[in-house]
mmCIF file of C-alpha atoms and ligand atoms in Angstrom:
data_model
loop_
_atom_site.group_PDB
_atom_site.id
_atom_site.type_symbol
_atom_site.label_atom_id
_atom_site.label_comp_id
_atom_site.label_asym_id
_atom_site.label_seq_id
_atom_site.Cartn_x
_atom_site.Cartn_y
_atom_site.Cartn_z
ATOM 1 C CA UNK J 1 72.434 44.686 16.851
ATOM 2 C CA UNK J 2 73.074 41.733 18.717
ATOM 3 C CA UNK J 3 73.792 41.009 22.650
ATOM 4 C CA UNK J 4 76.663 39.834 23.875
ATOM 5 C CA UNK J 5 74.570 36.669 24.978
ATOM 6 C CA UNK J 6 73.314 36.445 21.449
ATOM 7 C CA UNK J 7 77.079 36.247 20.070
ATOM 8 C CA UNK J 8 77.662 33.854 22.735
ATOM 9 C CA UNK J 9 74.933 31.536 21.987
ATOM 10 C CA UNK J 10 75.583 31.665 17.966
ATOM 11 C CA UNK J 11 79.672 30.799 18.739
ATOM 12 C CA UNK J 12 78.136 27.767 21.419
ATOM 13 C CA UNK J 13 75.452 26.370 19.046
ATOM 14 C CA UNK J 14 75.976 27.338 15.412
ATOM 15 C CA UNK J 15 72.705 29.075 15.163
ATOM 16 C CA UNK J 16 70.559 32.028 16.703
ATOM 17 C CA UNK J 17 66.611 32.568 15.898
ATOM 18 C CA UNK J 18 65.727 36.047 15.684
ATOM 19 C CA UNK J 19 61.672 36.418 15.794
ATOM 20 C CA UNK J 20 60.016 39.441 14.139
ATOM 21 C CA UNK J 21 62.972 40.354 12.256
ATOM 22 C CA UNK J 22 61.088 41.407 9.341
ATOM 23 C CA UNK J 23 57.216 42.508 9.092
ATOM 24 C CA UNK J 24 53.932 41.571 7.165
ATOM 25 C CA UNK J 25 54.510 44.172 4.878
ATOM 26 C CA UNK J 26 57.916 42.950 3.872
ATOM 27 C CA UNK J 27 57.252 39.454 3.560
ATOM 28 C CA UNK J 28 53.649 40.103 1.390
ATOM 29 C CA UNK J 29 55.657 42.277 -0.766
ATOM 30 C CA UNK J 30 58.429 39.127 -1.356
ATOM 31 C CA UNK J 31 55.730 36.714 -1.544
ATOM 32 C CA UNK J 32 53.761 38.616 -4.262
ATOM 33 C CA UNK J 33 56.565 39.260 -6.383
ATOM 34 C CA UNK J 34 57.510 35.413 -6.109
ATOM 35 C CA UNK J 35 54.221 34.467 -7.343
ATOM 36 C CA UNK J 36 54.656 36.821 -10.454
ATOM 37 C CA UNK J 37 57.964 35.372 -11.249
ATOM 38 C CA UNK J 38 56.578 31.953 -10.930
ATOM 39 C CA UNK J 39 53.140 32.941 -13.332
ATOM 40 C CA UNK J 40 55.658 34.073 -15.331
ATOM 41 C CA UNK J 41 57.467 31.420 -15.829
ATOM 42 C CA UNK J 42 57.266 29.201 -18.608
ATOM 43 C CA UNK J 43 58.435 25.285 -17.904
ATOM 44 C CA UNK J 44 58.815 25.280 -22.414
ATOM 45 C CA UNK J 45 62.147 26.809 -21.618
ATOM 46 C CA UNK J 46 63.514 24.061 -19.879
ATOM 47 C CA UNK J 47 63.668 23.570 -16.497
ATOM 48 C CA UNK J 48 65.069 21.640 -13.656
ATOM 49 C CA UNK J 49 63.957 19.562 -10.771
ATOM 50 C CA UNK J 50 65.328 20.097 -8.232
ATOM 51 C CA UNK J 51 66.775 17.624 -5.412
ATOM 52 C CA UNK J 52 69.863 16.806 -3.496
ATOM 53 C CA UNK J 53 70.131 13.263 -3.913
ATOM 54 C CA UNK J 54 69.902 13.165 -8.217
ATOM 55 C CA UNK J 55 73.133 15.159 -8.371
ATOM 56 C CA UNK J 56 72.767 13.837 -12.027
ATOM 57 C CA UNK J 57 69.790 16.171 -12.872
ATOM 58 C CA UNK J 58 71.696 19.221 -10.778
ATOM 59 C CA UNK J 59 74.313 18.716 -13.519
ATOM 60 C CA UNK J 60 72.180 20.408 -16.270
ATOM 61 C CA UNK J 61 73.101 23.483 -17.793
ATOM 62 C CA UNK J 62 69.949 24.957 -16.776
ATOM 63 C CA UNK J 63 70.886 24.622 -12.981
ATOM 64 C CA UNK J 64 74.778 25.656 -13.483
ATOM 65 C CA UNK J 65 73.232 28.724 -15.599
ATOM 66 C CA UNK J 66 70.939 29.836 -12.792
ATOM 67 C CA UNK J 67 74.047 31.412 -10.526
ATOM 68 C CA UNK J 68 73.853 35.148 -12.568
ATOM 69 C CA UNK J 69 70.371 34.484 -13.099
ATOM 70 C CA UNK J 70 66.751 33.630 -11.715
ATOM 71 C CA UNK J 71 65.305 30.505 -12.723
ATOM 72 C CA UNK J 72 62.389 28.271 -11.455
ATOM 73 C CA UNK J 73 62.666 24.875 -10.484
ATOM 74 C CA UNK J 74 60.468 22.249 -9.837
ATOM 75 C CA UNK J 75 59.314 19.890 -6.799
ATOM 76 C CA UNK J 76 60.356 16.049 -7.514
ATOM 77 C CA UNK J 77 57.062 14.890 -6.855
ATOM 78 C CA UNK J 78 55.393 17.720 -9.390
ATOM 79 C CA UNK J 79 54.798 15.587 -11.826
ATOM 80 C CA UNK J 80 52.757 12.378 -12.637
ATOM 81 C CA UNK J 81 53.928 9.391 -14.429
ATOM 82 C CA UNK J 82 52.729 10.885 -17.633
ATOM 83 C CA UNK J 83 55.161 13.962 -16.562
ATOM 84 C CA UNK J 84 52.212 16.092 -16.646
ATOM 85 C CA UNK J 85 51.683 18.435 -13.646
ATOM 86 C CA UNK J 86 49.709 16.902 -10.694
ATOM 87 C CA UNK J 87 48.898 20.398 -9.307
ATOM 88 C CA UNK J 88 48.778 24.297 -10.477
ATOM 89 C CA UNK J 89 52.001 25.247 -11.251
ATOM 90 C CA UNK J 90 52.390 28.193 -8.862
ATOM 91 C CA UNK J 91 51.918 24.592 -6.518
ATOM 92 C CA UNK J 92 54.590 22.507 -8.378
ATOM 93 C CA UNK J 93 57.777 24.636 -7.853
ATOM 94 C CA UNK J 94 60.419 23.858 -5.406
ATOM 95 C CA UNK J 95 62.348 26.904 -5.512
ATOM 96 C CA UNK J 96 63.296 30.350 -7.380
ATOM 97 C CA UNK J 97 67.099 31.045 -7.217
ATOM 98 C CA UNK J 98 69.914 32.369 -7.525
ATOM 99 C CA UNK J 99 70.740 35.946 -8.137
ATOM 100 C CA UNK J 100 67.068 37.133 -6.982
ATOM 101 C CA UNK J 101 68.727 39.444 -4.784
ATOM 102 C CA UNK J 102 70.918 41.128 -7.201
ATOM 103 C CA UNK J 103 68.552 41.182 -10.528
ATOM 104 C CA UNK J 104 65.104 41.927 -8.606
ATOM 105 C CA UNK J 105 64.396 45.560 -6.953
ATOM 106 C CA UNK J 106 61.560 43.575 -4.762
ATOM 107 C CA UNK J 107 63.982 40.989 -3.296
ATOM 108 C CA UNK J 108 66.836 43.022 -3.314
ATOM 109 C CA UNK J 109 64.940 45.950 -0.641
ATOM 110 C CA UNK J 110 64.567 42.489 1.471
ATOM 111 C CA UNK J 111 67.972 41.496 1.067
ATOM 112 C CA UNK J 112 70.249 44.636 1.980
ATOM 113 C CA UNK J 113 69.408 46.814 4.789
ATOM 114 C CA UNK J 114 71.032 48.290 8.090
ATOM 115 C CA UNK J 115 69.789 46.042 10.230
ATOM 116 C CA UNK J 116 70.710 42.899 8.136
ATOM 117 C CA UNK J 117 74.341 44.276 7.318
ATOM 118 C CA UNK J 118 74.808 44.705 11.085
ATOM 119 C CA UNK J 119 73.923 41.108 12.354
ATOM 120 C CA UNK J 120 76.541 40.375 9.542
ATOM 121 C CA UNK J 121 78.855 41.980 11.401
ATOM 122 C CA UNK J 122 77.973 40.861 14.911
ATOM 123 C CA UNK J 123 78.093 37.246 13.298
ATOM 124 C CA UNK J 124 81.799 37.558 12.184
ATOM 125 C CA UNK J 125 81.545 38.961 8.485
ATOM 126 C CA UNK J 126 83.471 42.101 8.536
ATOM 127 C CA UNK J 127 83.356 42.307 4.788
ATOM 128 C CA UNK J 128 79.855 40.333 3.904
ATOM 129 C CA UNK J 129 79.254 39.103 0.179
ATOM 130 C CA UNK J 130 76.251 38.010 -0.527
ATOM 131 C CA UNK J 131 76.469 35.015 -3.624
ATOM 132 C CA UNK J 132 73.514 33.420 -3.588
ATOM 133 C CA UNK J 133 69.673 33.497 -2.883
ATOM 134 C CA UNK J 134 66.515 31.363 -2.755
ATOM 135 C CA UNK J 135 62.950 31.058 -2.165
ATOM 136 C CA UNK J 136 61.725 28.075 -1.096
ATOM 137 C CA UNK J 137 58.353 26.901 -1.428
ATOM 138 C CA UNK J 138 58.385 23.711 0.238
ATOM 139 C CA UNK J 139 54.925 22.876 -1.091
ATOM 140 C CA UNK J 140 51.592 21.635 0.470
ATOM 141 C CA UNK J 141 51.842 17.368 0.409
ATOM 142 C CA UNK J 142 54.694 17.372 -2.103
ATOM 143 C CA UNK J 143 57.848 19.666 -0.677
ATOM 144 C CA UNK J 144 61.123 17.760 -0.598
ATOM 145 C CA UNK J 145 63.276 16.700 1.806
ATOM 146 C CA UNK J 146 66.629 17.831 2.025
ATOM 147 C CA UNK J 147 68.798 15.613 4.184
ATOM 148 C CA UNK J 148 71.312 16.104 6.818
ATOM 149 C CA UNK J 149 73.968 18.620 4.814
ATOM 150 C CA UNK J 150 76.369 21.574 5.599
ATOM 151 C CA UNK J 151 76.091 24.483 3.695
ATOM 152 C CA UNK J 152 79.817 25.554 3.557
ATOM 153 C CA UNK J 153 79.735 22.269 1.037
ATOM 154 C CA UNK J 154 78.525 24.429 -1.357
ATOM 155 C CA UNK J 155 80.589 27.433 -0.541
ATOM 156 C CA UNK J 156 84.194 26.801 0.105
ATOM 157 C CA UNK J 157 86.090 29.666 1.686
ATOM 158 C CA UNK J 158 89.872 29.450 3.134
ATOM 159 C CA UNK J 159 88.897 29.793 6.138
ATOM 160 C CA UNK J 160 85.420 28.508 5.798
ATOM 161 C CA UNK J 161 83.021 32.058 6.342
ATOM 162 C CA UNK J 162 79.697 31.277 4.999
ATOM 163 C CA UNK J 163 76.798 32.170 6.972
ATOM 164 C CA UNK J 164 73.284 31.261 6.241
ATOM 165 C CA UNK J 165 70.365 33.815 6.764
ATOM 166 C CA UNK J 166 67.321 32.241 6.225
ATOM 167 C CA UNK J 167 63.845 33.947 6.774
ATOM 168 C CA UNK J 168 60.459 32.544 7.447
ATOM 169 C CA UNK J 169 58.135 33.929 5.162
ATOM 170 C CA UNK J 170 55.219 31.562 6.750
ATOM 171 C CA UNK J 171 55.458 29.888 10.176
ATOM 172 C CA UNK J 172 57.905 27.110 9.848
ATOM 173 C CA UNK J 173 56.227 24.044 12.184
ATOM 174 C CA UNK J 174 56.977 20.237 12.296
ATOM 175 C CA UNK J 175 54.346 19.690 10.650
ATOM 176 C CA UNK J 176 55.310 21.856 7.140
ATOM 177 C CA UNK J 177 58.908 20.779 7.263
ATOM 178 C CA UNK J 178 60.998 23.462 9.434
ATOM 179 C CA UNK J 179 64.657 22.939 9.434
ATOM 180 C CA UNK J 180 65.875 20.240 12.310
ATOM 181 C CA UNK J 181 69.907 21.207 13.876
ATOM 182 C CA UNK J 182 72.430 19.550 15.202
ATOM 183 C CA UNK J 183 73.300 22.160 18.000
ATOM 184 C CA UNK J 184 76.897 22.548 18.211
ATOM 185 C CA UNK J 185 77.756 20.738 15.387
ATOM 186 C CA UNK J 186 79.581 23.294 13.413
ATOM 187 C CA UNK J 187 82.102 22.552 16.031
ATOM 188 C CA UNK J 188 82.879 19.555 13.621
ATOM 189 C CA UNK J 189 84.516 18.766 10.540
ATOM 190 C CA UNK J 190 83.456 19.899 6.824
ATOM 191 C CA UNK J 191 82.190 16.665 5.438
ATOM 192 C CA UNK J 192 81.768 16.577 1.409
ATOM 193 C CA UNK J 193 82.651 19.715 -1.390
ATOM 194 C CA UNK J 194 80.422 20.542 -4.015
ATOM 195 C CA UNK J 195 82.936 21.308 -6.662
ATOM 196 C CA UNK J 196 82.196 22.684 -10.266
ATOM 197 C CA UNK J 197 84.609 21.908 -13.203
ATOM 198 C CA UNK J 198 83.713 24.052 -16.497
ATOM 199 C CA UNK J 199 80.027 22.118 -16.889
ATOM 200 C CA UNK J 200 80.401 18.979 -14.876
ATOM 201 C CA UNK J 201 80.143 18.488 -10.914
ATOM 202 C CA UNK J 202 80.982 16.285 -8.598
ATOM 203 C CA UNK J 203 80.679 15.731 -4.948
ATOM 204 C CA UNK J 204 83.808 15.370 -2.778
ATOM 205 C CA UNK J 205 84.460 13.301 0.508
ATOM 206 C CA UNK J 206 86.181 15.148 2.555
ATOM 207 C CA UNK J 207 85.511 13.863 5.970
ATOM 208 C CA UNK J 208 83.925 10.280 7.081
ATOM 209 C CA UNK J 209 82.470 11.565 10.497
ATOM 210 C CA UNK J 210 79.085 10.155 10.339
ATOM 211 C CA UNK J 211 75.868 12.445 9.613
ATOM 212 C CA UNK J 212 74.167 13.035 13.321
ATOM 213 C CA UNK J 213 71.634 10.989 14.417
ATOM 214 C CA UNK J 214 68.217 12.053 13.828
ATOM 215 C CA UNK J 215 67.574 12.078 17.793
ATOM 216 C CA UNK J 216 69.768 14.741 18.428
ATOM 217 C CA UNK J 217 68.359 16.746 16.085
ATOM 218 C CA UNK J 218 66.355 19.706 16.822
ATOM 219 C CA UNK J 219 63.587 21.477 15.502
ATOM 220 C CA UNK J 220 63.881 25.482 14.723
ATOM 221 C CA UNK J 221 59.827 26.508 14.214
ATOM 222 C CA UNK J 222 59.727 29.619 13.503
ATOM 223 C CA UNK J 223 57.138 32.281 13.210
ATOM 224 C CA UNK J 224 56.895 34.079 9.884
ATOM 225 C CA UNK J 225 59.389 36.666 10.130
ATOM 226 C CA UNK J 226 61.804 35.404 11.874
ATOM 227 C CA UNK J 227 65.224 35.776 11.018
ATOM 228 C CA UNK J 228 67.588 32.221 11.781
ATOM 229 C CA UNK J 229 71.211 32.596 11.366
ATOM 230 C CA UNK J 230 73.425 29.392 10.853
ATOM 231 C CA UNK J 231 76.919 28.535 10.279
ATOM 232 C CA UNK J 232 78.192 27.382 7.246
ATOM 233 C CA UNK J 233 79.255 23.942 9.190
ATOM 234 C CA UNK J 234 76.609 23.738 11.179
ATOM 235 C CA UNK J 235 74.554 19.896 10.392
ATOM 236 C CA UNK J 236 70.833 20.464 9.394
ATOM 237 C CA UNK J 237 68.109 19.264 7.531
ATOM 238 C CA UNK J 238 64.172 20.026 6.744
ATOM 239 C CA UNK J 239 61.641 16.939 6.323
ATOM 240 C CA UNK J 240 59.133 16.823 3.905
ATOM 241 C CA UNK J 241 56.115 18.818 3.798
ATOM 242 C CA UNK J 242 53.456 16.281 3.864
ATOM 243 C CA UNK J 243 50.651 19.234 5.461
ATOM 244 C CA UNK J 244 48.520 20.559 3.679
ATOM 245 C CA UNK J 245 50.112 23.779 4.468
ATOM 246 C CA UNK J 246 53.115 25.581 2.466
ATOM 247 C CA UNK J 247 56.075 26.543 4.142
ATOM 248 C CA UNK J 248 57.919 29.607 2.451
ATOM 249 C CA UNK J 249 61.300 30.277 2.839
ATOM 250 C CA UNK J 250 64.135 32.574 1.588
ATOM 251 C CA UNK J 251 67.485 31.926 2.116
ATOM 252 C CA UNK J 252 70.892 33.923 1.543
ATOM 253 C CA UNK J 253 74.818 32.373 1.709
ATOM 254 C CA UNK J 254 77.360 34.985 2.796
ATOM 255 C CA UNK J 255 80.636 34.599 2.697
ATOM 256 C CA UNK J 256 83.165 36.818 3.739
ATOM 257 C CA UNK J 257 85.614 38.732 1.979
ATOM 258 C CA UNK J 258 88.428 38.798 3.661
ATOM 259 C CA UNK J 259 88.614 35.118 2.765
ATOM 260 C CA UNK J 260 89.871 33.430 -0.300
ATOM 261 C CA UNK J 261 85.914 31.914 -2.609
ATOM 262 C CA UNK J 262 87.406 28.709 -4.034
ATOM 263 C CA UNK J 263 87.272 28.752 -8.142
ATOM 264 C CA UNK J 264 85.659 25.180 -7.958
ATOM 265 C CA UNK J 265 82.720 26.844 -5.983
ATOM 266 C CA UNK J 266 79.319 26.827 -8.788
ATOM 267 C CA UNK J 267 78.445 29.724 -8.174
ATOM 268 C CA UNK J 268 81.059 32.120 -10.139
ATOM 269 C CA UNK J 269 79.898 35.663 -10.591
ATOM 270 C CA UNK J 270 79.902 37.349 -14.234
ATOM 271 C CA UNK J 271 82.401 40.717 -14.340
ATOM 272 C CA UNK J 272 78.683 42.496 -15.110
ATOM 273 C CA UNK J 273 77.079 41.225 -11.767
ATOM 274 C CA UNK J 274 80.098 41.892 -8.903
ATOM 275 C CA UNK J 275 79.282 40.124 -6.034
ATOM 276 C CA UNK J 276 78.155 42.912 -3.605
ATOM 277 C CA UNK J 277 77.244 42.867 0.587
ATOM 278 C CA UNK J 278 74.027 43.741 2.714
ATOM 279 C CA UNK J 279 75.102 47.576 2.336
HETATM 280 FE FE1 FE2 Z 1 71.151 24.121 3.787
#
């Protein structure tokens, strides 16, 4: 599937962009169905905002229960001081995660294919498992940051294997928040480890290397359906979405199995949903 320059250029930079990996048809199918879950969903149940620096709210139940499951969760900036909704709520939700690709026949036809389990391969994962995925709204004028992180934080391996696959399902611009790199940076050290323990977690300092500068960061727009591959050390980051323009997303973490998935990861899979590969 991939060139020998392609490998080259993942192994030198941490990354590769791969434009019209996946067509209209496939991304208006994912997009519908995301919508349905979303009208679907009602925020009586108990939900969760969702952001990476109030690891306080991440600790709720309803996040730690949403790793066999799908479950909606909400933009930080959804709500007004009243906590009523300041837009629609198929406007107000920061993401749908994490088992979409296992429980849902829509997401899980985008997920697993030939083509998908063979850039796997080409990327390093002999033996691909596939533990978590997410759609990401990144809203019009209200979709969170996320700072400057490493995924492999949130999926320890010995040796460290995760791979991020992340597809544009609208063109990702500066403007709408597109993920920013550090090229070459998964050449580095594995900073912090998100670590779960029964119902409580906590965030681990592993490393002190500083966070890269925002200057040397660099921007990966992408047209909608492109594929962008990361490693799991690789630095990155997406600003907020201050356009009036969303910016939709889905992401999957891949690990390999040939490695040893640390216990303390938070996402643990029931015996009745075995973690399966792009096959
Ligand atoms: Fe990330």
């Amino acid at each position: 599937m991939l060139s020998d320059e392609q490998k080259a250029g993942y192994h030198r930079d941490g990354y590769i962009v791969l434009p019209g990996f996946k067509s209209a048809e496939d991304i208006a199918a994912v997009r519908e169905r995301a919508l349905q879950i979303v009208d679907a969903f009602d925020p009586g149940q108990g939900s969760s905002i969702f952001t990476t620096q109030n690891q306080t709210t991440a600790t709720d139940a309803y996040f730690l229960g949403s790793d066999n499951t799908i479950r909606c969760f909400f933009e930080e900036e959804a709500f007004d001081a009243q906590g009523r909704l300041k837009q629609d709520k198929s406007l107000s939700i920061n993401k749908i995660g994490h088992a979409l690709h296992d429980l849902d026949p829509v997401f899980e036809r985008f997920s697993r294919d030939a083509k998908l389990a063979a850039v796997a391969r080409d990327l390093g994962l002999a033996e691909a498992l596939i533990w978590q995925s997410m759609y990401i709204f990144k809203q019009p004028g209200i979709g969170g940051e996320v700072r400057w992180h490493q995924d492999a934080t949130f999926f320890e391996t010995t040796p460290i294997s995760v791979t991020t696959f992340w597809f544009a399902l609208e063109d990702a611009t500066i403007d709408n928040g597109c993920l920013w790199v550090e090229p070459g940076g998964h050449l580095g050290p594995l900073r912090e480890r998100f670590v779960r323990n029964g119902d409580a977690i906590s965030m681990e300092k592993l490393d002190s290397t500083p966070w890269p500068d925002d200057s040397v960061a660099v921007p990966l727009e992408a047209k909608a359906g492109s594929l962008v591959c990361f490693h799991g050390l690789l630095p990155h980051y997406s600003a907020p979405n201050r356009s009036p323009v969303s910016r939709h997303a889905y992401t999957l973490h891949a690990t390999d199995g040939r490695t040893v998935y640390s216990p303390r990861n938070w996402i643990q899979r029931d015996p009745a949903l075995p973690v399966r590969g792009f096959d």
